[in-house]
Short mmCIF file of C-alpha atoms in Angstrom, two decimals:
data_model
loop_
_atom_site.label_atom_id
_atom_site.label_comp_id
_atom_site.label_asym_id
_atom_site.label_seq_id
_atom_site.Cartn_x
_atom_site.Cartn_y
_atom_site.Cartn_z
CA MET A 7 122.39 144.00 101.29
CA SER A 8 125.12 141.10 101.31
CA ALA A 9 127.75 141.17 103.79
CA ALA A 10 130.15 140.17 101.28
CA CYS A 11 129.05 142.34 98.61
CA PRO A 12 127.23 145.20 100.14
CA ASP A 13 125.97 146.51 96.68
CA ILE A 14 123.88 143.41 95.78
CA PRO A 15 120.57 143.62 97.35
CA ILE A 16 118.98 141.37 99.62
CA VAL A 17 117.35 138.31 98.05
CA VAL A 18 114.08 137.07 99.96
CA LEU A 19 113.37 133.18 99.74
CA PRO A 20 110.00 131.47 100.21
CA GLU A 21 109.82 130.67 104.36
CA ASN A 22 107.94 127.50 103.36
CA ASN A 23 110.89 126.08 101.19
CA MET A 24 108.66 125.97 97.87
CA VAL A 25 109.96 127.12 94.77
CA ARG A 26 107.22 126.41 92.95
CA GLY A 27 104.27 128.44 91.78
CA ARG A 28 100.81 128.03 92.95
CA THR A 29 98.93 130.56 90.35
CA ARG A 30 99.38 131.43 86.62
CA PRO A 31 100.96 134.10 86.05
CA ALA A 32 99.84 137.75 84.12
CA ALA A 33 99.95 137.16 80.46
CA PRO A 34 102.81 139.30 80.05
CA VAL A 35 105.08 137.36 82.47
CA ALA A 36 104.01 134.39 81.34
CA ALA A 37 104.93 135.02 77.95
CA ALA A 38 108.31 136.45 79.11
CA LEU A 39 108.86 132.91 81.13
CA THR A 40 107.91 130.72 77.70
CA ALA A 41 110.40 132.96 75.61
CA ALA A 42 113.18 132.43 78.41
CA THR A 43 112.63 128.71 79.10
CA ASP A 44 112.62 128.41 75.30
CA ALA A 45 115.85 129.89 75.00
CA LEU A 46 117.78 128.63 77.65
CA MET A 47 116.63 125.03 76.36
CA ARG A 48 118.00 126.36 72.83
CA LEU A 49 121.21 127.02 74.70
CA HIS A 50 121.12 123.57 76.33
CA GLY A 51 120.85 122.13 72.93
CA GLU A 52 123.63 124.10 71.42
CA LEU A 53 125.87 123.43 74.24
CA LEU A 54 125.70 119.59 73.76
CA ASN A 55 125.43 119.59 69.89
CA PRO A 56 127.23 116.42 68.72
CA ALA A 57 129.14 118.55 66.33
CA GLY A 58 130.75 120.67 68.76
CA ALA A 59 129.69 123.88 70.33
CA GLY A 60 130.90 126.71 68.27
CA ASP A 61 129.77 130.33 67.34
CA ALA A 62 126.10 129.03 67.52
CA ALA A 63 126.71 127.92 71.16
CA ARG A 64 127.76 131.59 71.81
CA LYS A 65 125.12 133.27 69.79
CA ALA A 66 122.40 130.95 71.67
CA MET A 67 124.00 132.46 75.24
CA ASP A 68 123.55 135.72 74.40
CA ALA A 69 119.99 135.34 73.26
CA ALA A 70 119.37 133.39 76.62
CA VAL A 71 120.79 136.16 78.67
CA GLU A 72 118.92 138.86 76.70
CA GLU A 73 115.50 136.81 77.47
CA ASN A 74 116.06 136.40 80.78
CA ASP A 75 117.25 139.86 81.40
CA ARG A 76 114.20 140.70 79.90
CA LEU A 77 111.87 138.29 81.59
CA ALA A 78 113.51 139.79 84.86
CA VAL A 79 112.50 143.23 84.49
CA GLU A 80 109.10 141.76 83.03
CA ALA A 81 108.49 139.92 86.60
CA MET A 82 110.25 142.70 89.17
CA VAL A 83 108.15 143.35 91.37
CA VAL A 84 108.57 146.36 94.47
CA PRO A 85 111.55 145.42 96.55
CA MET A 86 111.00 143.96 99.66
CA ASP A 87 112.00 145.99 103.01
CA ALA A 88 114.08 143.24 104.03
CA ALA A 89 114.97 145.78 107.11
CA ALA A 90 112.90 143.98 109.44
CA LEU A 91 113.71 140.50 108.31
CA LYS A 92 116.48 138.94 110.31
CA PRO A 93 118.93 136.05 108.66
CA ILE A 94 118.14 132.53 110.23
CA VAL A 95 121.67 131.52 110.12
CA PRO A 96 125.00 133.62 109.51
CA ASN A 97 125.36 132.02 106.02
CA HIS A 98 122.04 134.05 105.16
CA GLU A 99 123.75 137.20 106.48
CA TYR A 100 127.11 136.52 104.68
CA PHE A 101 125.24 135.69 101.30
CA GLY A 102 122.40 138.66 101.90
CA VAL A 103 119.66 136.20 101.84
CA ARG A 104 116.29 136.38 104.02
CA THR A 105 113.35 134.06 104.45
CA ALA A 106 109.75 135.43 104.55
CA PRO A 107 106.26 134.50 103.50
CA VAL A 108 105.93 135.48 99.85
CA ASP A 109 103.22 135.12 97.48
CA ASP A 110 103.79 134.13 93.57
CA ALA A 111 104.64 137.38 92.20
CA ARG A 112 107.46 137.76 94.42
CA LEU A 113 108.48 134.27 94.29
CA VAL A 114 108.74 134.71 90.38
CA SER A 115 110.30 138.21 90.69
CA GLU A 116 113.04 136.62 93.20
CA VAL A 117 114.11 133.67 91.52
CA THR A 118 113.96 135.05 87.83
CA THR A 119 116.05 137.86 88.85
CA ILE A 120 118.65 135.14 90.48
CA ILE A 121 118.51 133.02 87.26
CA ALA A 122 119.38 136.06 85.23
CA ARG A 123 122.12 137.21 87.35
CA SER A 124 123.55 133.78 87.32
CA LEU A 125 123.19 133.07 83.70
CA ARG A 126 125.00 136.55 82.81
CA ASP A 127 127.93 135.60 84.55
CA LEU A 128 127.91 131.88 83.57
CA ARG A 129 128.66 133.63 79.92
CA ASN A 130 132.04 134.66 81.05
CA ALA A 131 132.93 132.07 83.31
CA ARG A 132 135.34 129.21 82.77
CA LEU A 133 133.04 126.13 82.94
CA ASP A 134 133.32 122.81 81.18
CA LEU A 135 130.42 122.64 78.66
CA ASN A 136 128.33 119.65 80.37
CA ASP A 137 128.67 121.40 83.49
CA GLN A 138 127.26 124.85 81.38
CA ALA A 139 124.61 122.41 80.03
CA TYR A 140 123.21 120.88 83.60
CA GLU A 141 123.38 124.46 85.07
CA VAL A 142 121.36 125.71 82.04
CA HIS A 143 119.11 122.70 82.34
CA ALA A 144 118.19 123.28 85.95
CA MET A 145 117.50 126.94 85.39
CA ALA A 146 115.11 125.92 82.72
CA LYS A 147 113.04 123.45 85.14
CA ILE A 148 112.79 126.03 87.52
CA LEU A 149 111.30 128.47 85.35
CA GLU A 150 108.51 125.44 84.04
CA GLY A 151 108.04 125.09 87.83
CA LEU A 152 106.68 128.84 88.16
CA VAL A 153 103.96 128.06 86.00
CA PRO A 154 101.88 125.35 87.36
CA SER A 155 99.95 123.40 84.35
CA ASP A 156 96.65 123.44 86.85
CA GLY A 157 97.31 126.30 88.45
CA ALA A 158 94.42 129.00 88.83
CA ALA A 159 94.57 132.48 87.07
CA ALA A 160 96.89 134.77 88.94
CA GLN A 161 95.74 136.91 91.31
CA TRP A 162 98.97 138.32 93.22
CA ASP A 163 98.97 140.29 96.42
CA GLU A 164 101.83 142.21 94.41
CA ALA A 165 101.75 143.18 90.87
CA PRO A 166 105.13 142.99 88.43
CA VAL A 167 106.00 146.60 88.02
CA GLY A 168 107.56 145.57 84.57
CA GLY A 169 110.36 148.09 83.15
CA GLU A 170 112.15 148.49 86.20
CA ALA A 171 115.25 146.99 85.93
CA PRO A 172 116.68 144.56 88.64
CA TYR A 173 120.04 145.60 89.95
CA VAL A 174 122.95 144.23 87.62
CA PRO A 175 126.12 143.24 89.82
CA GLY A 176 129.89 143.29 88.73
CA ASP A 177 131.79 140.29 87.69
CA ASP A 178 134.30 140.02 89.93
CA GLU A 179 135.31 136.60 91.70
CA LEU A 180 133.65 137.59 94.77
CA THR A 181 130.48 138.86 93.26
CA ARG A 182 130.51 135.56 91.38
CA TRP A 183 130.62 133.53 94.70
CA VAL A 184 127.61 135.25 96.04
CA ILE A 185 125.63 135.27 93.14
CA THR A 186 126.02 131.80 91.92
CA HIS A 187 125.47 130.52 95.71
CA HIS A 188 121.82 132.16 95.63
CA PHE A 189 121.26 130.24 92.63
CA TYR A 190 122.57 127.29 94.37
CA PHE A 191 120.18 127.70 97.33
CA VAL A 192 117.47 127.83 95.07
CA LEU A 193 118.20 124.40 93.40
CA ASN A 194 118.80 122.82 97.01
CA LEU A 195 114.88 124.03 97.71
CA ALA A 196 113.97 122.56 94.42
CA ALA A 197 115.56 119.37 94.73
CA ALA A 198 114.44 118.74 98.25
CA ASP A 199 110.85 119.22 97.15
CA ALA A 200 111.34 116.96 94.10
CA VAL A 201 112.69 114.29 96.27
CA SER A 202 110.18 114.88 98.78
CA ARG A 203 107.55 114.18 95.91
CA ALA A 204 109.11 110.64 94.98
CA THR A 205 109.22 109.57 98.14
CA ALA A 206 105.52 110.49 98.81
CA GLY A 207 104.70 108.86 95.62
CA LEU A 208 106.54 105.74 96.45
CA ALA A 209 104.86 105.47 100.01
CA ASP A 210 101.46 105.77 97.88
CA GLY A 211 102.07 103.62 95.20
CA ASP A 212 101.87 105.96 92.83
CA ARG A 213 104.64 105.04 90.60
CA ASP A 214 104.23 107.80 87.51
CA ALA A 215 104.46 110.46 90.65
CA ALA A 216 107.29 108.91 91.77
CA PHE A 217 109.25 108.47 88.57
CA ASP A 218 108.52 111.94 87.46
CA ALA A 219 109.68 113.62 90.73
CA LEU A 220 112.74 111.85 90.39
CA GLN A 221 114.04 112.72 86.88
CA GLU A 222 113.00 116.13 87.67
CA SER A 223 115.08 116.04 91.34
CA ILE A 224 117.97 114.54 89.01
CA ALA A 225 118.08 117.81 87.17
CA TYR A 226 118.29 119.79 90.12
CA VAL A 227 120.89 117.72 91.56
CA ARG A 228 123.03 117.71 88.62
CA GLY A 229 122.26 121.64 88.35
CA PHE A 230 123.68 122.65 92.02
CA THR A 231 126.72 120.44 91.41
CA ALA A 232 127.72 122.75 88.43
CA ALA A 233 126.48 125.80 90.21
CA MET A 234 128.75 124.99 92.98
CA ILE A 235 131.56 124.51 90.20
CA HIS A 236 130.66 127.73 88.87
CA SER A 237 130.81 129.41 92.23
CA GLY A 238 134.49 128.57 92.43
CA ASP A 239 135.85 129.50 89.15
CA MET A 240 138.91 131.45 89.94
CA SER A 241 142.33 130.55 90.87
CA ALA A 242 143.55 129.42 94.45
CA PRO A 243 145.46 132.54 95.47
CA CYS A 244 142.61 135.04 94.31
CA TYR A 245 139.75 132.60 96.48
CA ASP A 246 142.37 132.71 99.22
CA ALA A 247 142.96 136.87 98.81
CA LYS A 248 139.43 137.89 98.10
CA VAL A 249 136.71 135.13 99.24
CA ARG A 250 138.06 133.10 102.18
CA PRO A 251 138.88 136.06 104.34
CA THR A 252 135.04 137.31 103.90
CA MET A 253 133.95 134.21 105.52
CA GLN A 254 135.87 134.21 109.20
CA PRO A 255 136.18 136.57 111.85
CA PRO A 256 137.09 139.71 111.92
CA ALA A 257 135.04 139.83 108.66
CA VAL A 258 131.98 138.02 109.91
CA PRO A 259 131.21 137.64 113.61
CA VAL A 260 131.76 133.95 113.52
CA ALA A 261 133.47 131.61 111.10
CA LEU A 262 131.09 130.15 108.08
CA THR A 263 130.27 126.70 107.35
CA GLY A 264 128.30 125.28 104.37
CA ARG A 265 126.67 122.53 107.01
CA THR A 266 124.27 124.88 108.80
CA GLN A 267 123.04 126.11 105.15
CA PRO A 268 119.40 125.84 105.59
CA GLU A 269 118.77 125.39 102.13
CA HIS A 270 120.92 121.94 101.49
CA LYS A 271 119.92 120.65 104.95
CA ALA A 272 116.47 120.34 103.67
CA PHE A 273 118.12 118.62 100.58
CA ARG A 274 119.77 116.41 102.92
CA LYS A 275 117.10 115.52 105.42
CA ALA A 276 114.80 114.78 101.81
CA MET A 277 117.36 112.22 100.94
CA ARG A 278 117.60 110.68 104.18
CA ASN A 279 113.73 109.90 104.11
CA LEU A 280 113.93 108.78 100.34
CA VAL A 281 116.56 105.82 101.48
CA LYS A 282 114.43 105.33 104.34
CA ALA A 283 111.08 104.66 102.15
CA SER A 284 112.68 102.90 99.74
CA PRO A 285 114.81 100.71 100.96
CA GLN A 286 114.95 97.85 98.26
CA THR A 287 117.93 96.89 96.67
CA PHE A 288 118.59 97.65 93.21
CA ALA A 289 118.41 94.26 92.06
CA GLU A 290 114.82 93.85 94.09
CA MET A 291 113.47 97.02 92.37
CA ALA A 292 114.66 96.46 88.95
CA ALA A 293 113.14 93.50 88.93
CA THR A 294 109.48 94.90 88.91
CA ASP A 295 110.30 98.03 87.83
CA PRO A 296 113.52 98.41 85.96
CA GLU A 297 112.92 102.10 84.69
CA LEU A 298 111.79 103.13 88.52
CA ALA A 299 115.45 101.76 89.61
CA LEU A 300 117.84 103.26 87.30
CA ALA A 301 115.71 106.51 87.97
CA ARG A 302 116.61 106.15 91.80
CA ASP A 303 120.10 105.24 91.04
CA ALA A 304 120.72 108.00 88.57
CA LEU A 305 119.82 110.16 91.67
CA LEU A 306 121.99 108.42 94.27
CA GLU A 307 124.99 108.79 91.81
CA ALA A 308 124.29 112.66 90.97
CA ASP A 309 124.37 112.79 94.90
CA LEU A 310 127.74 111.06 95.15
CA GLN A 311 129.22 112.87 92.42
CA ASP A 312 128.01 116.10 93.92
CA ILE A 313 130.16 115.79 96.94
CA GLU A 314 133.06 114.06 94.85
CA ARG A 315 133.22 117.35 92.92
CA HIS A 316 132.82 119.28 96.30
CA ILE A 317 136.34 117.46 96.90
CA SER A 318 137.48 118.52 93.66
CA VAL A 319 137.01 122.18 94.14
CA THR A 320 138.12 122.30 97.84
CA ALA A 321 141.48 120.59 96.66
CA ALA A 322 141.45 123.22 94.24
CA LEU A 323 140.95 126.24 96.06
CA VAL A 324 141.91 124.95 100.20
CA GLY A 325 144.61 122.22 98.99
CA ASP A 326 145.40 120.42 102.23
CA ASP A 327 144.60 123.17 104.47
CA ARG A 328 141.86 122.76 107.11
CA SER A 329 138.56 124.19 106.64
CA ILE A 330 137.61 127.55 108.06
CA VAL A 331 135.69 126.09 111.25
CA GLN A 332 138.33 123.47 112.01
CA GLY A 333 140.40 124.13 115.17
CA GLU A 334 144.35 124.10 114.63
CA ALA A 335 143.72 120.71 116.99
CA SER A 336 142.05 118.93 114.06
CA ALA A 337 143.60 115.73 112.74
CA GLU A 338 141.98 116.10 109.33
CA SER A 339 141.98 118.55 106.13
CA ALA A 340 139.03 119.84 104.75
CA ILE A 341 139.34 117.58 101.90
CA GLY A 342 139.84 114.37 104.65
CA VAL A 343 136.34 115.76 106.33
CA LEU A 344 134.40 116.05 102.78
CA ARG A 345 135.89 112.28 101.93
CA THR A 346 134.69 110.60 105.23
CA MET A 347 131.32 112.09 104.21
CA ARG A 348 131.31 110.85 100.86
CA HIS A 349 132.38 107.46 101.84
CA SER A 350 129.33 107.52 104.83
CA ARG A 351 127.11 108.30 101.83
CA ALA A 352 128.42 105.71 99.56
CA GLU A 353 127.97 103.10 102.07
CA LEU A 354 124.44 104.13 102.95
CA TYR A 355 123.61 103.95 98.95
CA ARG A 356 125.74 100.66 98.33
CA ASP A 357 122.77 98.15 97.90
CA LEU A 358 120.31 100.80 96.37
CA MET A 359 122.60 101.31 93.41
CA ARG A 360 123.48 99.61 89.80
CA PHE A 361 127.26 99.79 90.69
CA GLY A 362 127.25 100.43 94.35
CA ASP A 363 130.48 101.22 96.09
CA PRO A 364 131.57 98.80 98.26
CA VAL A 365 133.38 100.66 100.96
CA ALA A 366 132.92 100.52 104.27
CA LEU A 367 134.28 103.07 106.98
CA ILE A 368 136.78 101.32 110.17
CA GLU A 369 135.56 102.71 113.14
CA THR A 370 138.70 104.30 115.25
#
């Protein structure tokens, strides 16, 4: 159970950080995956309809929720006994996350349940249409990745128990905070994997593999930014009263910080490796492969926009206060710390981007 929301069952993420399937699922699950993915892409199209998102978008959302609920039921396996699994960081204890070796059946079960819950909440969230579209597109990409095109037929250790419905959480803001963070973690793992594959493709001279992986990673980064915004869909007084107190003593043993979140740390490590493996300036890369240069640029831009929007969320919910882990002696607010992180990232990316930010940090 989650320390923040004890009613929500533990979610088990793969110990190897891979949220892609290796084997093709059994026919009923594969059919449900296809139907759910198609419904998400129809919703994505309606959200971005040039004529406007009206009643058709609402109907497409209802249909996507229904198909993804059906998928979660079809793919559900017997819940793992998580009592013996220990959280690897305090954040996992708080959000009700554990890691363990999982076969593809459990991976599909866990991921589809996480997506179904997030989508159900998104239906009632007050989220910008473009962010909704990014989040929905990322959901579809994750589902596509559960069915490898070259995978062997399913020989799963655990068979879906189809027909048993996963737990459906409530619709209050603290529950939203928890279940959308579950999806945020999945997207960080997917993005780390895609960026790592792009780096490997560049190192091996496999241009097409690198390009495809960059395009995939862009969808995941934009998706986890949207999921972050989704998780913060609440007023500042609600955050201050219902969420923030649950992340610091006495509600939890130690104050929580996103810096120790292993899923996001995996993504940050992958981005550092990409920059090291691909040091060519934008102009240098564009001279030989403009399409690849623009794909790398779009990923770096998405990463910068992620931390910029993190600043905006923090400004809305925390204001000019310090973060939970900052002491009273800290000379910076939570916003100030994030802004410095943003500038460091922009400085690192500047020459690799088409319109790099000329910011330079001054040592004090």
